[in-house]
Amino acid sequence: LPRAARLASCATCGASGSRAPPPSPSRWSSTGCSPHEHLHPGRPHLAQRARRRARAAQVLGGVRLQQGPAAQLRQQLLQRGAHLPRDQRAHPGHRDAHPAVAAGRPGRRGRPADGPGGGGIDLYNARYKSISLVLTVLARCLGGNYIPFGVCAYYKDPALPNALTMAIKLALSIPRREVIAYPKLALSFFALFDTLFRTQCAAAVQLDDSNFVEIMERVHETINSYIDIQVAQHGCSIIDSLVSFAFRQPDRDPAASGALRAHLQRHPDMLPGFLSMLLNLVIAEESLRYAVSRPLLPLVLVQPDAYNELRGRLLGNAPPEKRPALEQCMGKLMEGIQSSLDCRNRDKFTYNLGVFRSEWKRILG
């Protein structure tokens, strides 16, 4: 714009162009002139864009949002780029992260559900949305390296056990059909347990038997039903973390190892059931081949007898004239695989699994 236009007086407040002093707060009211109009004289579209950005910044900064502690904590955890990684061996000296999760309105967690929209109640907005928010907050806390949970037991800090106890009670209070009915709730549910078993597997295996078995049964049911690829991937990751823990650390943590052995002794069909389900799933679904290969290798290494039994059952169900070719195909699955869970061995097994699936489908036509 010409110099005269840029220095022209404001028609509303009388200030002159870019050399005008900053307007007083009274001029920023709805009846007066905004500071953005002084910054962009003669350009109303730029002033309007600046006002929209300023309002958005205020909303994102929490100036105009009336959020509870869990929602505010979730907003902070989602902005991972603004945080520096913290040494997990150092104690932070504060216990401010768990109250938002531990204060999970325990009076409502035992309320029975009537099904999606049952009884004229929108259960997702009335109850499950807040529970999903709490589960997401705890999953972000566990997996984001914000808090050094590793020293909580050393300092006898009950923050992590309190938060885990409340979150697990909230999660398991939701009926299975409700978790499957709401995709966002299912994603938050299994993302929490995925992060829990990946980062705090020793604490997860020391849950009481009823809760541990309930979690494993829900994982089995969700993967078997294949309601969503992301949820199925979380389920496969949970199994991978559990079985890898059993393979790598049999005696490094006596309490956790003893608790896991007690669970498996009470339920000897748990791991063979996972092995059978995953091997049948990888034959049927190509999209989950990589996700299934992660838990399938430690399952084969931990349960060799169950794998041999499953192999014989698959060959026994095949047509007699195709059994020799299928037996060679099954032999290629473990070709070159060592008793290890390093990256190279896992990648080799994933490649073998792809070859096995292709040849199995080709032979059976």
JSON list of N, CA and C in Angstrom, two decimals, residues 290-365:
[
{"chain": "A", "resi": 290, "resn": "TYR", "atom": "N", "xyz": [3.04, -59.05, 9.78]},
{"chain": "A", "resi": 290, "resn": "TYR", "atom": "CA", "xyz": [4.15, -58.52, 10.58]},
{"chain": "A", "resi": 290, "resn": "TYR", "atom": "C", "xyz": [3.78, -58.46, 12.06]},
{"chain": "A", "resi": 291, "resn": "ALA", "atom": "N", "xyz": [2.57, -57.98, 12.38]},
{"chain": "A", "resi": 291, "resn": "ALA", "atom": "CA", "xyz": [2.16, -57.88, 13.78]},
{"chain": "A", "resi": 291, "resn": "ALA", "atom": "C", "xyz": [2.09, -59.26, 14.44]},
{"chain": "A", "resi": 292, "resn": "VAL", "atom": "N", "xyz": [1.63, -60.27, 13.69]},
{"chain": "A", "resi": 292, "resn": "VAL", "atom": "CA", "xyz": [1.50, -61.62, 14.25]},
{"chain": "A", "resi": 292, "resn": "VAL", "atom": "C", "xyz": [2.87, -62.28, 14.40]},
{"chain": "A", "resi": 293, "resn": "SER", "atom": "N", "xyz": [3.80, -61.96, 13.53]},
{"chain": "A", "resi": 293, "resn": "SER", "atom": "CA", "xyz": [5.13, -62.59, 13.61]},
{"chain": "A", "resi": 293, "resn": "SER", "atom": "C", "xyz": [5.86, -62.20, 14.89]},
{"chain": "A", "resi": 294, "resn": "ARG", "atom": "N", "xyz": [5.55, -61.02, 15.46]},
{"chain": "A", "resi": 294, "resn": "ARG", "atom": "CA", "xyz": [6.23, -60.60, 16.69]},
{"chain": "A", "resi": 294, "resn": "ARG", "atom": "C", "xyz": [5.95, -61.56, 17.85]},
{"chain": "A", "resi": 295, "resn": "PRO", "atom": "N", "xyz": [4.70, -61.86, 18.19]},
{"chain": "A", "resi": 295, "resn": "PRO", "atom": "CA", "xyz": [4.47, -62.79, 19.30]},
{"chain": "A", "resi": 295, "resn": "PRO", "atom": "C", "xyz": [4.60, -64.26, 18.90]},
{"chain": "A", "resi": 296, "resn": "LEU", "atom": "N", "xyz": [4.50, -64.56, 17.61]},
{"chain": "A", "resi": 296, "resn": "LEU", "atom": "CA", "xyz": [4.50, -65.96, 17.20]},
{"chain": "A", "resi": 296, "resn": "LEU", "atom": "C", "xyz": [5.87, -66.60, 17.44]},
{"chain": "A", "resi": 297, "resn": "LEU", "atom": "N", "xyz": [6.95, -65.87, 17.18]},
{"chain": "A", "resi": 297, "resn": "LEU", "atom": "CA", "xyz": [8.28, -66.45, 17.40]},
{"chain": "A", "resi": 297, "resn": "LEU", "atom": "C", "xyz": [8.54, -66.79, 18.86]},
{"chain": "A", "resi": 298, "resn": "PRO", "atom": "N", "xyz": [8.35, -65.88, 19.83]},
{"chain": "A", "resi": 298, "resn": "PRO", "atom": "CA", "xyz": [8.56, -66.30, 21.22]},
{"chain": "A", "resi": 298, "resn": "PRO", "atom": "C", "xyz": [7.60, -67.39, 21.68]},
{"chain": "A", "resi": 299, "resn": "LEU", "atom": "N", "xyz": [6.39, -67.44, 21.13]},
{"chain": "A", "resi": 299, "resn": "LEU", "atom": "CA", "xyz": [5.48, -68.52, 21.48]},
{"chain": "A", "resi": 299, "resn": "LEU", "atom": "C", "xyz": [6.04, -69.87, 21.03]},
{"chain": "A", "resi": 300, "resn": "VAL", "atom": "N", "xyz": [6.60, -69.91, 19.82]},
{"chain": "A", "resi": 300, "resn": "VAL", "atom": "CA", "xyz": [7.18, -71.16, 19.33]},
{"chain": "A", "resi": 300, "resn": "VAL", "atom": "C", "xyz": [8.39, -71.55, 20.17]},
{"chain": "A", "resi": 301, "resn": "LEU", "atom": "N", "xyz": [9.20, -70.56, 20.58]},
{"chain": "A", "resi": 301, "resn": "LEU", "atom": "CA", "xyz": [10.39, -70.86, 21.37]},
{"chain": "A", "resi": 301, "resn": "LEU", "atom": "C", "xyz": [10.06, -71.27, 22.80]},
{"chain": "A", "resi": 302, "resn": "VAL", "atom": "N", "xyz": [9.02, -70.67, 23.36]},
{"chain": "A", "resi": 302, "resn": "VAL", "atom": "CA", "xyz": [8.64, -71.00, 24.74]},
{"chain": "A", "resi": 302, "resn": "VAL", "atom": "C", "xyz": [7.82, -72.28, 24.81]},
{"chain": "A", "resi": 303, "resn": "GLN", "atom": "N", "xyz": [7.01, -72.55, 23.77]},
{"chain": "A", "resi": 303, "resn": "GLN", "atom": "CA", "xyz": [6.12, -73.72, 23.75]},
{"chain": "A", "resi": 303, "resn": "GLN", "atom": "C", "xyz": [6.44, -74.62, 22.55]},
{"chain": "A", "resi": 304, "resn": "PRO", "atom": "N", "xyz": [7.62, -75.24, 22.53]},
{"chain": "A", "resi": 304, "resn": "PRO", "atom": "CA", "xyz": [7.96, -76.09, 21.37]},
{"chain": "A", "resi": 304, "resn": "PRO", "atom": "C", "xyz": [7.05, -77.31, 21.26]},
{"chain": "A", "resi": 305, "resn": "ASP", "atom": "N", "xyz": [6.66, -77.90, 22.37]},
{"chain": "A", "resi": 305, "resn": "ASP", "atom": "CA", "xyz": [5.77, -79.06, 22.32]},
{"chain": "A", "resi": 305, "resn": "ASP", "atom": "C", "xyz": [4.40, -78.68, 21.76]},
{"chain": "A", "resi": 306, "resn": "ALA", "atom": "N", "xyz": [3.89, -77.53, 22.19]},
{"chain": "A", "resi": 306, "resn": "ALA", "atom": "CA", "xyz": [2.60, -77.08, 21.67]},
{"chain": "A", "resi": 306, "resn": "ALA", "atom": "C", "xyz": [2.69, -76.78, 20.17]},
{"chain": "A", "resi": 307, "resn": "TYR", "atom": "N", "xyz": [3.83, -76.27, 19.72]},
{"chain": "A", "resi": 307, "resn": "TYR", "atom": "CA", "xyz": [4.00, -76.01, 18.29]},
{"chain": "A", "resi": 307, "resn": "TYR", "atom": "C", "xyz": [4.04, -77.31, 17.49]},
{"chain": "A", "resi": 308, "resn": "ASN", "atom": "N", "xyz": [4.75, -78.30, 17.99]},
{"chain": "A", "resi": 308, "resn": "ASN", "atom": "CA", "xyz": [4.79, -79.58, 17.28]},
{"chain": "A", "resi": 308, "resn": "ASN", "atom": "C", "xyz": [3.42, -80.24, 17.24]},
{"chain": "A", "resi": 309, "resn": "GLU", "atom": "N", "xyz": [2.68, -80.12, 18.32]},
{"chain": "A", "resi": 309, "resn": "GLU", "atom": "CA", "xyz": [1.32, -80.67, 18.34]},
{"chain": "A", "resi": 309, "resn": "GLU", "atom": "C", "xyz": [0.41, -79.95, 17.35]},
{"chain": "A", "resi": 310, "resn": "LEU", "atom": "N", "xyz": [0.53, -78.62, 17.30]},
{"chain": "A", "resi": 310, "resn": "LEU", "atom": "CA", "xyz": [-0.26, -77.84, 16.35]},
{"chain": "A", "resi": 310, "resn": "LEU", "atom": "C", "xyz": [0.13, -78.17, 14.92]},
{"chain": "A", "resi": 311, "resn": "ARG", "atom": "N", "xyz": [1.41, -78.35, 14.68]},
{"chain": "A", "resi": 311, "resn": "ARG", "atom": "CA", "xyz": [1.88, -78.72, 13.34]},
{"chain": "A", "resi": 311, "resn": "ARG", "atom": "C", "xyz": [1.29, -80.04, 12.90]},
{"chain": "A", "resi": 312, "resn": "GLY", "atom": "N", "xyz": [1.30, -81.04, 13.78]},
{"chain": "A", "resi": 312, "resn": "GLY", "atom": "CA", "xyz": [0.72, -82.33, 13.44]},
{"chain": "A", "resi": 312, "resn": "GLY", "atom": "C", "xyz": [-0.78, -82.25, 13.22]},
{"chain": "A", "resi": 313, "resn": "ARG", "atom": "N", "xyz": [-1.46, -81.39, 13.98]},
{"chain": "A", "resi": 313, "resn": "ARG", "atom": "CA", "xyz": [-2.90, -81.25, 13.80]},
{"chain": "A", "resi": 313, "resn": "ARG", "atom": "C", "xyz": [-3.24, -80.59, 12.47]},
{"chain": "A", "resi": 314, "resn": "LEU", "atom": "N", "xyz": [-2.45, -79.57, 12.06]},
{"chain": "A", "resi": 314, "resn": "LEU", "atom": "CA", "xyz": [-2.69, -78.92, 10.78]},
{"chain": "A", "resi": 314, "resn": "LEU", "atom": "C", "xyz": [-2.45, -79.88, 9.62]},
{"chain": "A", "resi": 315, "resn": "LEU", "atom": "N", "xyz": [-1.38, -80.67, 9.73]},
{"chain": "A", "resi": 315, "resn": "LEU", "atom": "CA", "xyz": [-1.10, -81.63, 8.66]},
{"chain": "A", "resi": 315, "resn": "LEU", "atom": "C", "xyz": [-2.13, -82.75, 8.64]},
{"chain": "A", "resi": 316, "resn": "GLY", "atom": "N", "xyz": [-2.64, -83.14, 9.80]},
{"chain": "A", "resi": 316, "resn": "GLY", "atom": "CA", "xyz": [-3.64, -84.20, 9.85]},
{"chain": "A", "resi": 316, "resn": "GLY", "atom": "C", "xyz": [-4.97, -83.78, 9.25]},
{"chain": "A", "resi": 317, "resn": "ASN", "atom": "N", "xyz": [-5.28, -82.48, 9.30]},
{"chain": "A", "resi": 317, "resn": "ASN", "atom": "CA", "xyz": [-6.53, -82.00, 8.73]},
{"chain": "A", "resi": 317, "resn": "ASN", "atom": "C", "xyz": [-6.45, -81.74, 7.23]},
{"chain": "A", "resi": 318, "resn": "ALA", "atom": "N", "xyz": [-5.24, -81.79, 6.67]},
{"chain": "A", "resi": 318, "resn": "ALA", "atom": "CA", "xyz": [-5.07, -81.53, 5.25]},
{"chain": "A", "resi": 318, "resn": "ALA", "atom": "C", "xyz": [-5.38, -82.79, 4.44]},
{"chain": "A", "resi": 319, "resn": "PRO", "atom": "N", "xyz": [-5.69, -82.66, 3.15]},
{"chain": "A", "resi": 319, "resn": "PRO", "atom": "CA", "xyz": [-5.90, -83.84, 2.29]},
{"chain": "A", "resi": 319, "resn": "PRO", "atom": "C", "xyz": [-4.66, -84.71, 2.24]},
{"chain": "A", "resi": 320, "resn": "PRO", "atom": "N", "xyz": [-4.81, -86.04, 2.21]},
{"chain": "A", "resi": 320, "resn": "PRO", "atom": "CA", "xyz": [-3.63, -86.93, 2.26]},
{"chain": "A", "resi": 320, "resn": "PRO", "atom": "C", "xyz": [-2.65, -86.69, 1.14]},
{"chain": "A", "resi": 321, "resn": "GLU", "atom": "N", "xyz": [-3.13, -86.40, -0.08]},
{"chain": "A", "resi": 321, "resn": "GLU", "atom": "CA", "xyz": [-2.21, -86.22, -1.20]},
{"chain": "A", "resi": 321, "resn": "GLU", "atom": "C", "xyz": [-1.39, -84.94, -1.11]},
{"chain": "A", "resi": 322, "resn": "LYS", "atom": "N", "xyz": [-1.79, -83.98, -0.25]},
{"chain": "A", "resi": 322, "resn": "LYS", "atom": "CA", "xyz": [-1.07, -82.71, -0.13]},
{"chain": "A", "resi": 322, "resn": "LYS", "atom": "C", "xyz": [-0.23, -82.63, 1.14]},
{"chain": "A", "resi": 323, "resn": "ARG", "atom": "N", "xyz": [-0.23, -83.67, 1.95]},
{"chain": "A", "resi": 323, "resn": "ARG", "atom": "CA", "xyz": [0.50, -83.60, 3.22]},
{"chain": "A", "resi": 323, "resn": "ARG", "atom": "C", "xyz": [2.00, -83.52, 3.02]},
{"chain": "A", "resi": 324, "resn": "PRO", "atom": "N", "xyz": [2.62, -84.25, 2.09]},
{"chain": "A", "resi": 324, "resn": "PRO", "atom": "CA", "xyz": [4.08, -84.11, 1.93]},
{"chain": "A", "resi": 324, "resn": "PRO", "atom": "C", "xyz": [4.51, -82.69, 1.57]},
{"chain": "A", "resi": 325, "resn": "ALA", "atom": "N", "xyz": [3.80, -82.04, 0.67]},
{"chain": "A", "resi": 325, "resn": "ALA", "atom": "CA", "xyz": [4.15, -80.67, 0.29]},
{"chain": "A", "resi": 325, "resn": "ALA", "atom": "C", "xyz": [3.92, -79.71, 1.45]},
{"chain": "A", "resi": 326, "resn": "LEU", "atom": "N", "xyz": [2.84, -79.92, 2.20]},
{"chain": "A", "resi": 326, "resn": "LEU", "atom": "CA", "xyz": [2.58, -79.04, 3.34]},
{"chain": "A", "resi": 326, "resn": "LEU", "atom": "C", "xyz": [3.60, -79.26, 4.46]},
{"chain": "A", "resi": 327, "resn": "GLU", "atom": "N", "xyz": [4.09, -80.50, 4.60]},
{"chain": "A", "resi": 327, "resn": "GLU", "atom": "CA", "xyz": [5.11, -80.76, 5.61]},
{"chain": "A", "resi": 327, "resn": "GLU", "atom": "C", "xyz": [6.42, -80.05, 5.27]},
{"chain": "A", "resi": 328, "resn": "GLN", "atom": "N", "xyz": [6.78, -80.03, 3.99]},
{"chain": "A", "resi": 328, "resn": "GLN", "atom": "CA", "xyz": [7.95, -79.26, 3.58]},
{"chain": "A", "resi": 328, "resn": "GLN", "atom": "C", "xyz": [7.74, -77.76, 3.80]},
{"chain": "A", "resi": 329, "resn": "CYS", "atom": "N", "xyz": [6.53, -77.32, 3.56]},
{"chain": "A", "resi": 329, "resn": "CYS", "atom": "CA", "xyz": [6.21, -75.91, 3.78]},
{"chain": "A", "resi": 329, "resn": "CYS", "atom": "C", "xyz": [6.34, -75.55, 5.25]},
{"chain": "A", "resi": 330, "resn": "MET", "atom": "N", "xyz": [5.85, -76.40, 6.14]},
{"chain": "A", "resi": 330, "resn": "MET", "atom": "CA", "xyz": [5.97, -76.14, 7.57]},
{"chain": "A", "resi": 330, "resn": "MET", "atom": "C", "xyz": [7.43, -76.16, 8.02]},
{"chain": "A", "resi": 331, "resn": "GLY", "atom": "N", "xyz": [8.24, -77.00, 7.37]},
{"chain": "A", "resi": 331, "resn": "GLY", "atom": "CA", "xyz": [9.66, -77.05, 7.71]},
{"chain": "A", "resi": 331, "resn": "GLY", "atom": "C", "xyz": [10.38, -75.75, 7.39]},
{"chain": "A", "resi": 332, "resn": "LYS", "atom": "N", "xyz": [9.95, -75.06, 6.36]},
{"chain": "A", "resi": 332, "resn": "LYS", "atom": "CA", "xyz": [10.59, -73.80, 5.99]},
{"chain": "A", "resi": 332, "resn": "LYS", "atom": "C", "xyz": [10.30, -72.67, 6.98]},
{"chain": "A", "resi": 333, "resn": "LEU", "atom": "N", "xyz": [9.27, -72.85, 7.80]},
{"chain": "A", "resi": 333, "resn": "LEU", "atom": "CA", "xyz": [8.91, -71.79, 8.74]},
{"chain": "A", "resi": 333, "resn": "LEU", "atom": "C", "xyz": [10.02, -71.54, 9.75]},
{"chain": "A", "resi": 334, "resn": "MET", "atom": "N", "xyz": [10.66, -72.61, 10.24]},
{"chain": "A", "resi": 334, "resn": "MET", "atom": "CA", "xyz": [11.72, -72.47, 11.25]},
{"chain": "A", "resi": 334, "resn": "MET", "atom": "C", "xyz": [13.10, -72.67, 10.66]},
{"chain": "A", "resi": 335, "resn": "GLU", "atom": "N", "xyz": [13.22, -72.56, 9.36]},
{"chain": "A", "resi": 335, "resn": "GLU", "atom": "CA", "xyz": [14.53, -72.74, 8.72]},
{"chain": "A", "resi": 335, "resn": "GLU", "atom": "C", "xyz": [15.43, -71.54, 9.01]},
{"chain": "A", "resi": 336, "resn": "GLY", "atom": "N", "xyz": [16.59, -71.81, 9.60]},
{"chain": "A", "resi": 336, "resn": "GLY", "atom": "CA", "xyz": [17.54, -70.76, 9.94]},
{"chain": "A", "resi": 336, "resn": "GLY", "atom": "C", "xyz": [17.19, -69.95, 11.17]},
{"chain": "A", "resi": 337, "resn": "ILE", "atom": "N", "xyz": [16.20, -70.38, 11.94]},
{"chain": "A", "resi": 337, "resn": "ILE", "atom": "CA", "xyz": [15.77, -69.64, 13.14]},
{"chain": "A", "resi": 337, "resn": "ILE", "atom": "C", "xyz": [16.52, -70.18, 14.35]},
{"chain": "A", "resi": 338, "resn": "GLN", "atom": "N", "xyz": [17.08, -69.26, 15.13]},
{"chain": "A", "resi": 338, "resn": "GLN", "atom": "CA", "xyz": [17.80, -69.63, 16.34]},
{"chain": "A", "resi": 338, "resn": "GLN", "atom": "C", "xyz": [16.94, -69.35, 17.57]},
{"chain": "A", "resi": 339, "resn": "SER", "atom": "N", "xyz": [17.42, -69.85, 18.69]},
{"chain": "A", "resi": 339, "resn": "SER", "atom": "CA", "xyz": [16.70, -69.64, 19.95]},
{"chain": "A", "resi": 339, "resn": "SER", "atom": "C", "xyz": [17.08, -68.28, 20.52]},
{"chain": "A", "resi": 340, "resn": "SER", "atom": "N", "xyz": [16.60, -67.24, 19.86]},
{"chain": "A", "resi": 340, "resn": "SER", "atom": "CA", "xyz": [16.93, -65.88, 20.25]},
{"chain": "A", "resi": 340, "resn": "SER", "atom": "C", "xyz": [15.81, -64.96, 19.79]},
{"chain": "A", "resi": 341, "resn": "LEU", "atom": "N", "xyz": [15.73, -63.80, 20.44]},
{"chain": "A", "resi": 341, "resn": "LEU", "atom": "CA", "xyz": [14.73, -62.80, 20.08]},
{"chain": "A", "resi": 341, "resn": "LEU", "atom": "C", "xyz": [15.38, -61.49, 19.63]},
{"chain": "A", "resi": 342, "resn": "ASP", "atom": "N", "xyz": [16.59, -61.57, 19.08]},
{"chain": "A", "resi": 342, "resn": "ASP", "atom": "CA", "xyz": [17.21, -60.36, 18.56]},
{"chain": "A", "resi": 342, "resn": "ASP", "atom": "C", "xyz": [16.54, -59.95, 17.26]},
{"chain": "A", "resi": 343, "resn": "CYS", "atom": "N", "xyz": [16.85, -58.75, 16.81]},
{"chain": "A", "resi": 343, "resn": "CYS", "atom": "CA", "xyz": [16.17, -58.18, 15.64]},
{"chain": "A", "resi": 343, "resn": "CYS", "atom": "C", "xyz": [16.41, -59.01, 14.39]},
{"chain": "A", "resi": 344, "resn": "ARG", "atom": "N", "xyz": [17.63, -59.47, 14.20]},
{"chain": "A", "resi": 344, "resn": "ARG", "atom": "CA", "xyz": [17.92, -60.25, 12.98]},
{"chain": "A", "resi": 344, "resn": "ARG", "atom": "C", "xyz": [17.12, -61.54, 12.96]},
{"chain": "A", "resi": 345, "resn": "ASN", "atom": "N", "xyz": [17.02, -62.22, 14.09]},
{"chain": "A", "resi": 345, "resn": "ASN", "atom": "CA", "xyz": [16.26, -63.46, 14.15]},
{"chain": "A", "resi": 345, "resn": "ASN", "atom": "C", "xyz": [14.77, -63.21, 13.93]},
{"chain": "A", "resi": 346, "resn": "ARG", "atom": "N", "xyz": [14.26, -62.12, 14.49]},
{"chain": "A", "resi": 346, "resn": "ARG", "atom": "CA", "xyz": [12.85, -61.77, 14.29]},
{"chain": "A", "resi": 346, "resn": "ARG", "atom": "C", "xyz": [12.56, -61.46, 12.83]},
{"chain": "A", "resi": 347, "resn": "ASP", "atom": "N", "xyz": [13.44, -60.69, 12.18]},
{"chain": "A", "resi": 347, "resn": "ASP", "atom": "CA", "xyz": [13.23, -60.37, 10.77]},
{"chain": "A", "resi": 347, "resn": "ASP", "atom": "C", "xyz": [13.30, -61.61, 9.89]},
{"chain": "A", "resi": 348, "resn": "LYS", "atom": "N", "xyz": [14.19, -62.52, 10.22]},
{"chain": "A", "resi": 348, "resn": "LYS", "atom": "CA", "xyz": [14.26, -63.78, 9.47]},
{"chain": "A", "resi": 348, "resn": "LYS", "atom": "C", "xyz": [12.98, -64.59, 9.63]},
{"chain": "A", "resi": 349, "resn": "PHE", "atom": "N", "xyz": [12.44, -64.63, 10.83]},
{"chain": "A", "resi": 349, "resn": "PHE", "atom": "CA", "xyz": [11.20, -65.36, 11.05]},
{"chain": "A", "resi": 349, "resn": "PHE", "atom": "C", "xyz": [10.03, -64.70, 10.31]},
{"chain": "A", "resi": 350, "resn": "THR", "atom": "N", "xyz": [10.00, -63.37, 10.29]},
{"chain": "A", "resi": 350, "resn": "THR", "atom": "CA", "xyz": [8.94, -62.67, 9.55]},
{"chain": "A", "resi": 350, "resn": "THR", "atom": "C", "xyz": [9.01, -63.00, 8.06]},
{"chain": "A", "resi": 351, "resn": "TYR", "atom": "N", "xyz": [10.22, -63.06, 7.52]},
{"chain": "A", "resi": 351, "resn": "TYR", "atom": "CA", "xyz": [10.38, -63.44, 6.10]},
{"chain": "A", "resi": 351, "resn": "TYR", "atom": "C", "xyz": [9.93, -64.88, 5.88]},
{"chain": "A", "resi": 352, "resn": "ASN", "atom": "N", "xyz": [10.34, -65.79, 6.75]},
{"chain": "A", "resi": 352, "resn": "ASN", "atom": "CA", "xyz": [9.92, -67.19, 6.63]},
{"chain": "A", "resi": 352, "resn": "ASN", "atom": "C", "xyz": [8.41, -67.33, 6.73]},
{"chain": "A", "resi": 353, "resn": "LEU", "atom": "N", "xyz": [7.81, -66.52, 7.58]},
{"chain": "A", "resi": 353, "resn": "LEU", "atom": "CA", "xyz": [6.36, -66.58, 7.75]},
{"chain": "A", "resi": 353, "resn": "LEU", "atom": "C", "xyz": [5.64, -66.17, 6.47]},
{"chain": "A", "resi": 354, "resn": "GLY", "atom": "N", "xyz": [6.17, -65.16, 5.79]},
{"chain": "A", "resi": 354, "resn": "GLY", "atom": "CA", "xyz": [5.58, -64.76, 4.51]},
{"chain": "A", "resi": 354, "resn": "GLY", "atom": "C", "xyz": [5.70, -65.84, 3.46]},
{"chain": "A", "resi": 355, "resn": "VAL", "atom": "N", "xyz": [6.87, -66.49, 3.39]},
{"chain": "A", "resi": 355, "resn": "VAL", "atom": "CA", "xyz": [7.06, -67.60, 2.44]},
{"chain": "A", "resi": 355, "resn": "VAL", "atom": "C", "xyz": [6.14, -68.76, 2.78]},
{"chain": "A", "resi": 356, "resn": "PHE", "atom": "N", "xyz": [6.03, -69.07, 4.06]},
{"chain": "A", "resi": 356, "resn": "PHE", "atom": "CA", "xyz": [5.15, -70.15, 4.50]},
{"chain": "A", "resi": 356, "resn": "PHE", "atom": "C", "xyz": [3.70, -69.88, 4.12]},
{"chain": "A", "resi": 357, "resn": "ARG", "atom": "N", "xyz": [3.23, -68.67, 4.34]},
{"chain": "A", "resi": 357, "resn": "ARG", "atom": "CA", "xyz": [1.84, -68.36, 4.02]},
{"chain": "A", "resi": 357, "resn": "ARG", "atom": "C", "xyz": [1.58, -68.46, 2.52]},
{"chain": "A", "resi": 358, "resn": "SER", "atom": "N", "xyz": [2.48, -67.95, 1.71]},
{"chain": "A", "resi": 358, "resn": "SER", "atom": "CA", "xyz": [2.29, -67.99, 0.26]},
{"chain": "A", "resi": 358, "resn": "SER", "atom": "C", "xyz": [2.23, -69.42, -0.25]},
{"chain": "A", "resi": 359, "resn": "GLU", "atom": "N", "xyz": [3.16, -70.26, 0.19]},
{"chain": "A", "resi": 359, "resn": "GLU", "atom": "CA", "xyz": [3.19, -71.64, -0.28]},
{"chain": "A", "resi": 359, "resn": "GLU", "atom": "C", "xyz": [2.01, -72.45, 0.26]},
{"chain": "A", "resi": 360, "resn": "TRP", "atom": "N", "xyz": [1.62, -72.16, 1.51]},
{"chain": "A", "resi": 360, "resn": "TRP", "atom": "CA", "xyz": [0.47, -72.87, 2.09]},
{"chain": "A", "resi": 360, "resn": "TRP", "atom": "C", "xyz": [-0.80, -72.57, 1.30]},
{"chain": "A", "resi": 361, "resn": "LYS", "atom": "N", "xyz": [-1.02, -71.29, 0.97]},
{"chain": "A", "resi": 361, "resn": "LYS", "atom": "CA", "xyz": [-2.20, -70.94, 0.19]},
{"chain": "A", "resi": 361, "resn": "LYS", "atom": "C", "xyz": [-2.13, -71.50, -1.21]},
{"chain": "A", "resi": 362, "resn": "ARG", "atom": "N", "xyz": [-0.92, -71.57, -1.80]},
{"chain": "A", "resi": 362, "resn": "ARG", "atom": "CA", "xyz": [-0.79, -72.11, -3.15]},
{"chain": "A", "resi": 362, "resn": "ARG", "atom": "C", "xyz": [-1.06, -73.61, -3.18]},
{"chain": "A", "resi": 363, "resn": "ILE", "atom": "N", "xyz": [-0.57, -74.32, -2.19]},
{"chain": "A", "resi": 363, "resn": "ILE", "atom": "CA", "xyz": [-0.75, -75.78, -2.17]},
{"chain": "A", "resi": 363, "resn": "ILE", "atom": "C", "xyz": [-2.22, -76.15, -1.96]},
{"chain": "A", "resi": 364, "resn": "LEU", "atom": "N", "xyz": [-2.87, -75.45, -1.06]},
{"chain": "A", "resi": 364, "resn": "LEU", "atom": "CA", "xyz": [-4.27, -75.77, -0.79]},
{"chain": "A", "resi": 364, "resn": "LEU", "atom": "C", "xyz": [-5.21, -75.16, -1.83]},
{"chain": "A", "resi": 365, "resn": "GLY", "atom": "N", "xyz": [-4.68, -74.29, -2.69]},
{"chain": "A", "resi": 365, "resn": "GLY", "atom": "CA", "xyz": [-5.47, -73.73, -3.77]},
{"chain": "A", "resi": 365, "resn": "GLY", "atom": "C", "xyz": [-6.51, -72.76, -3.32]}
]
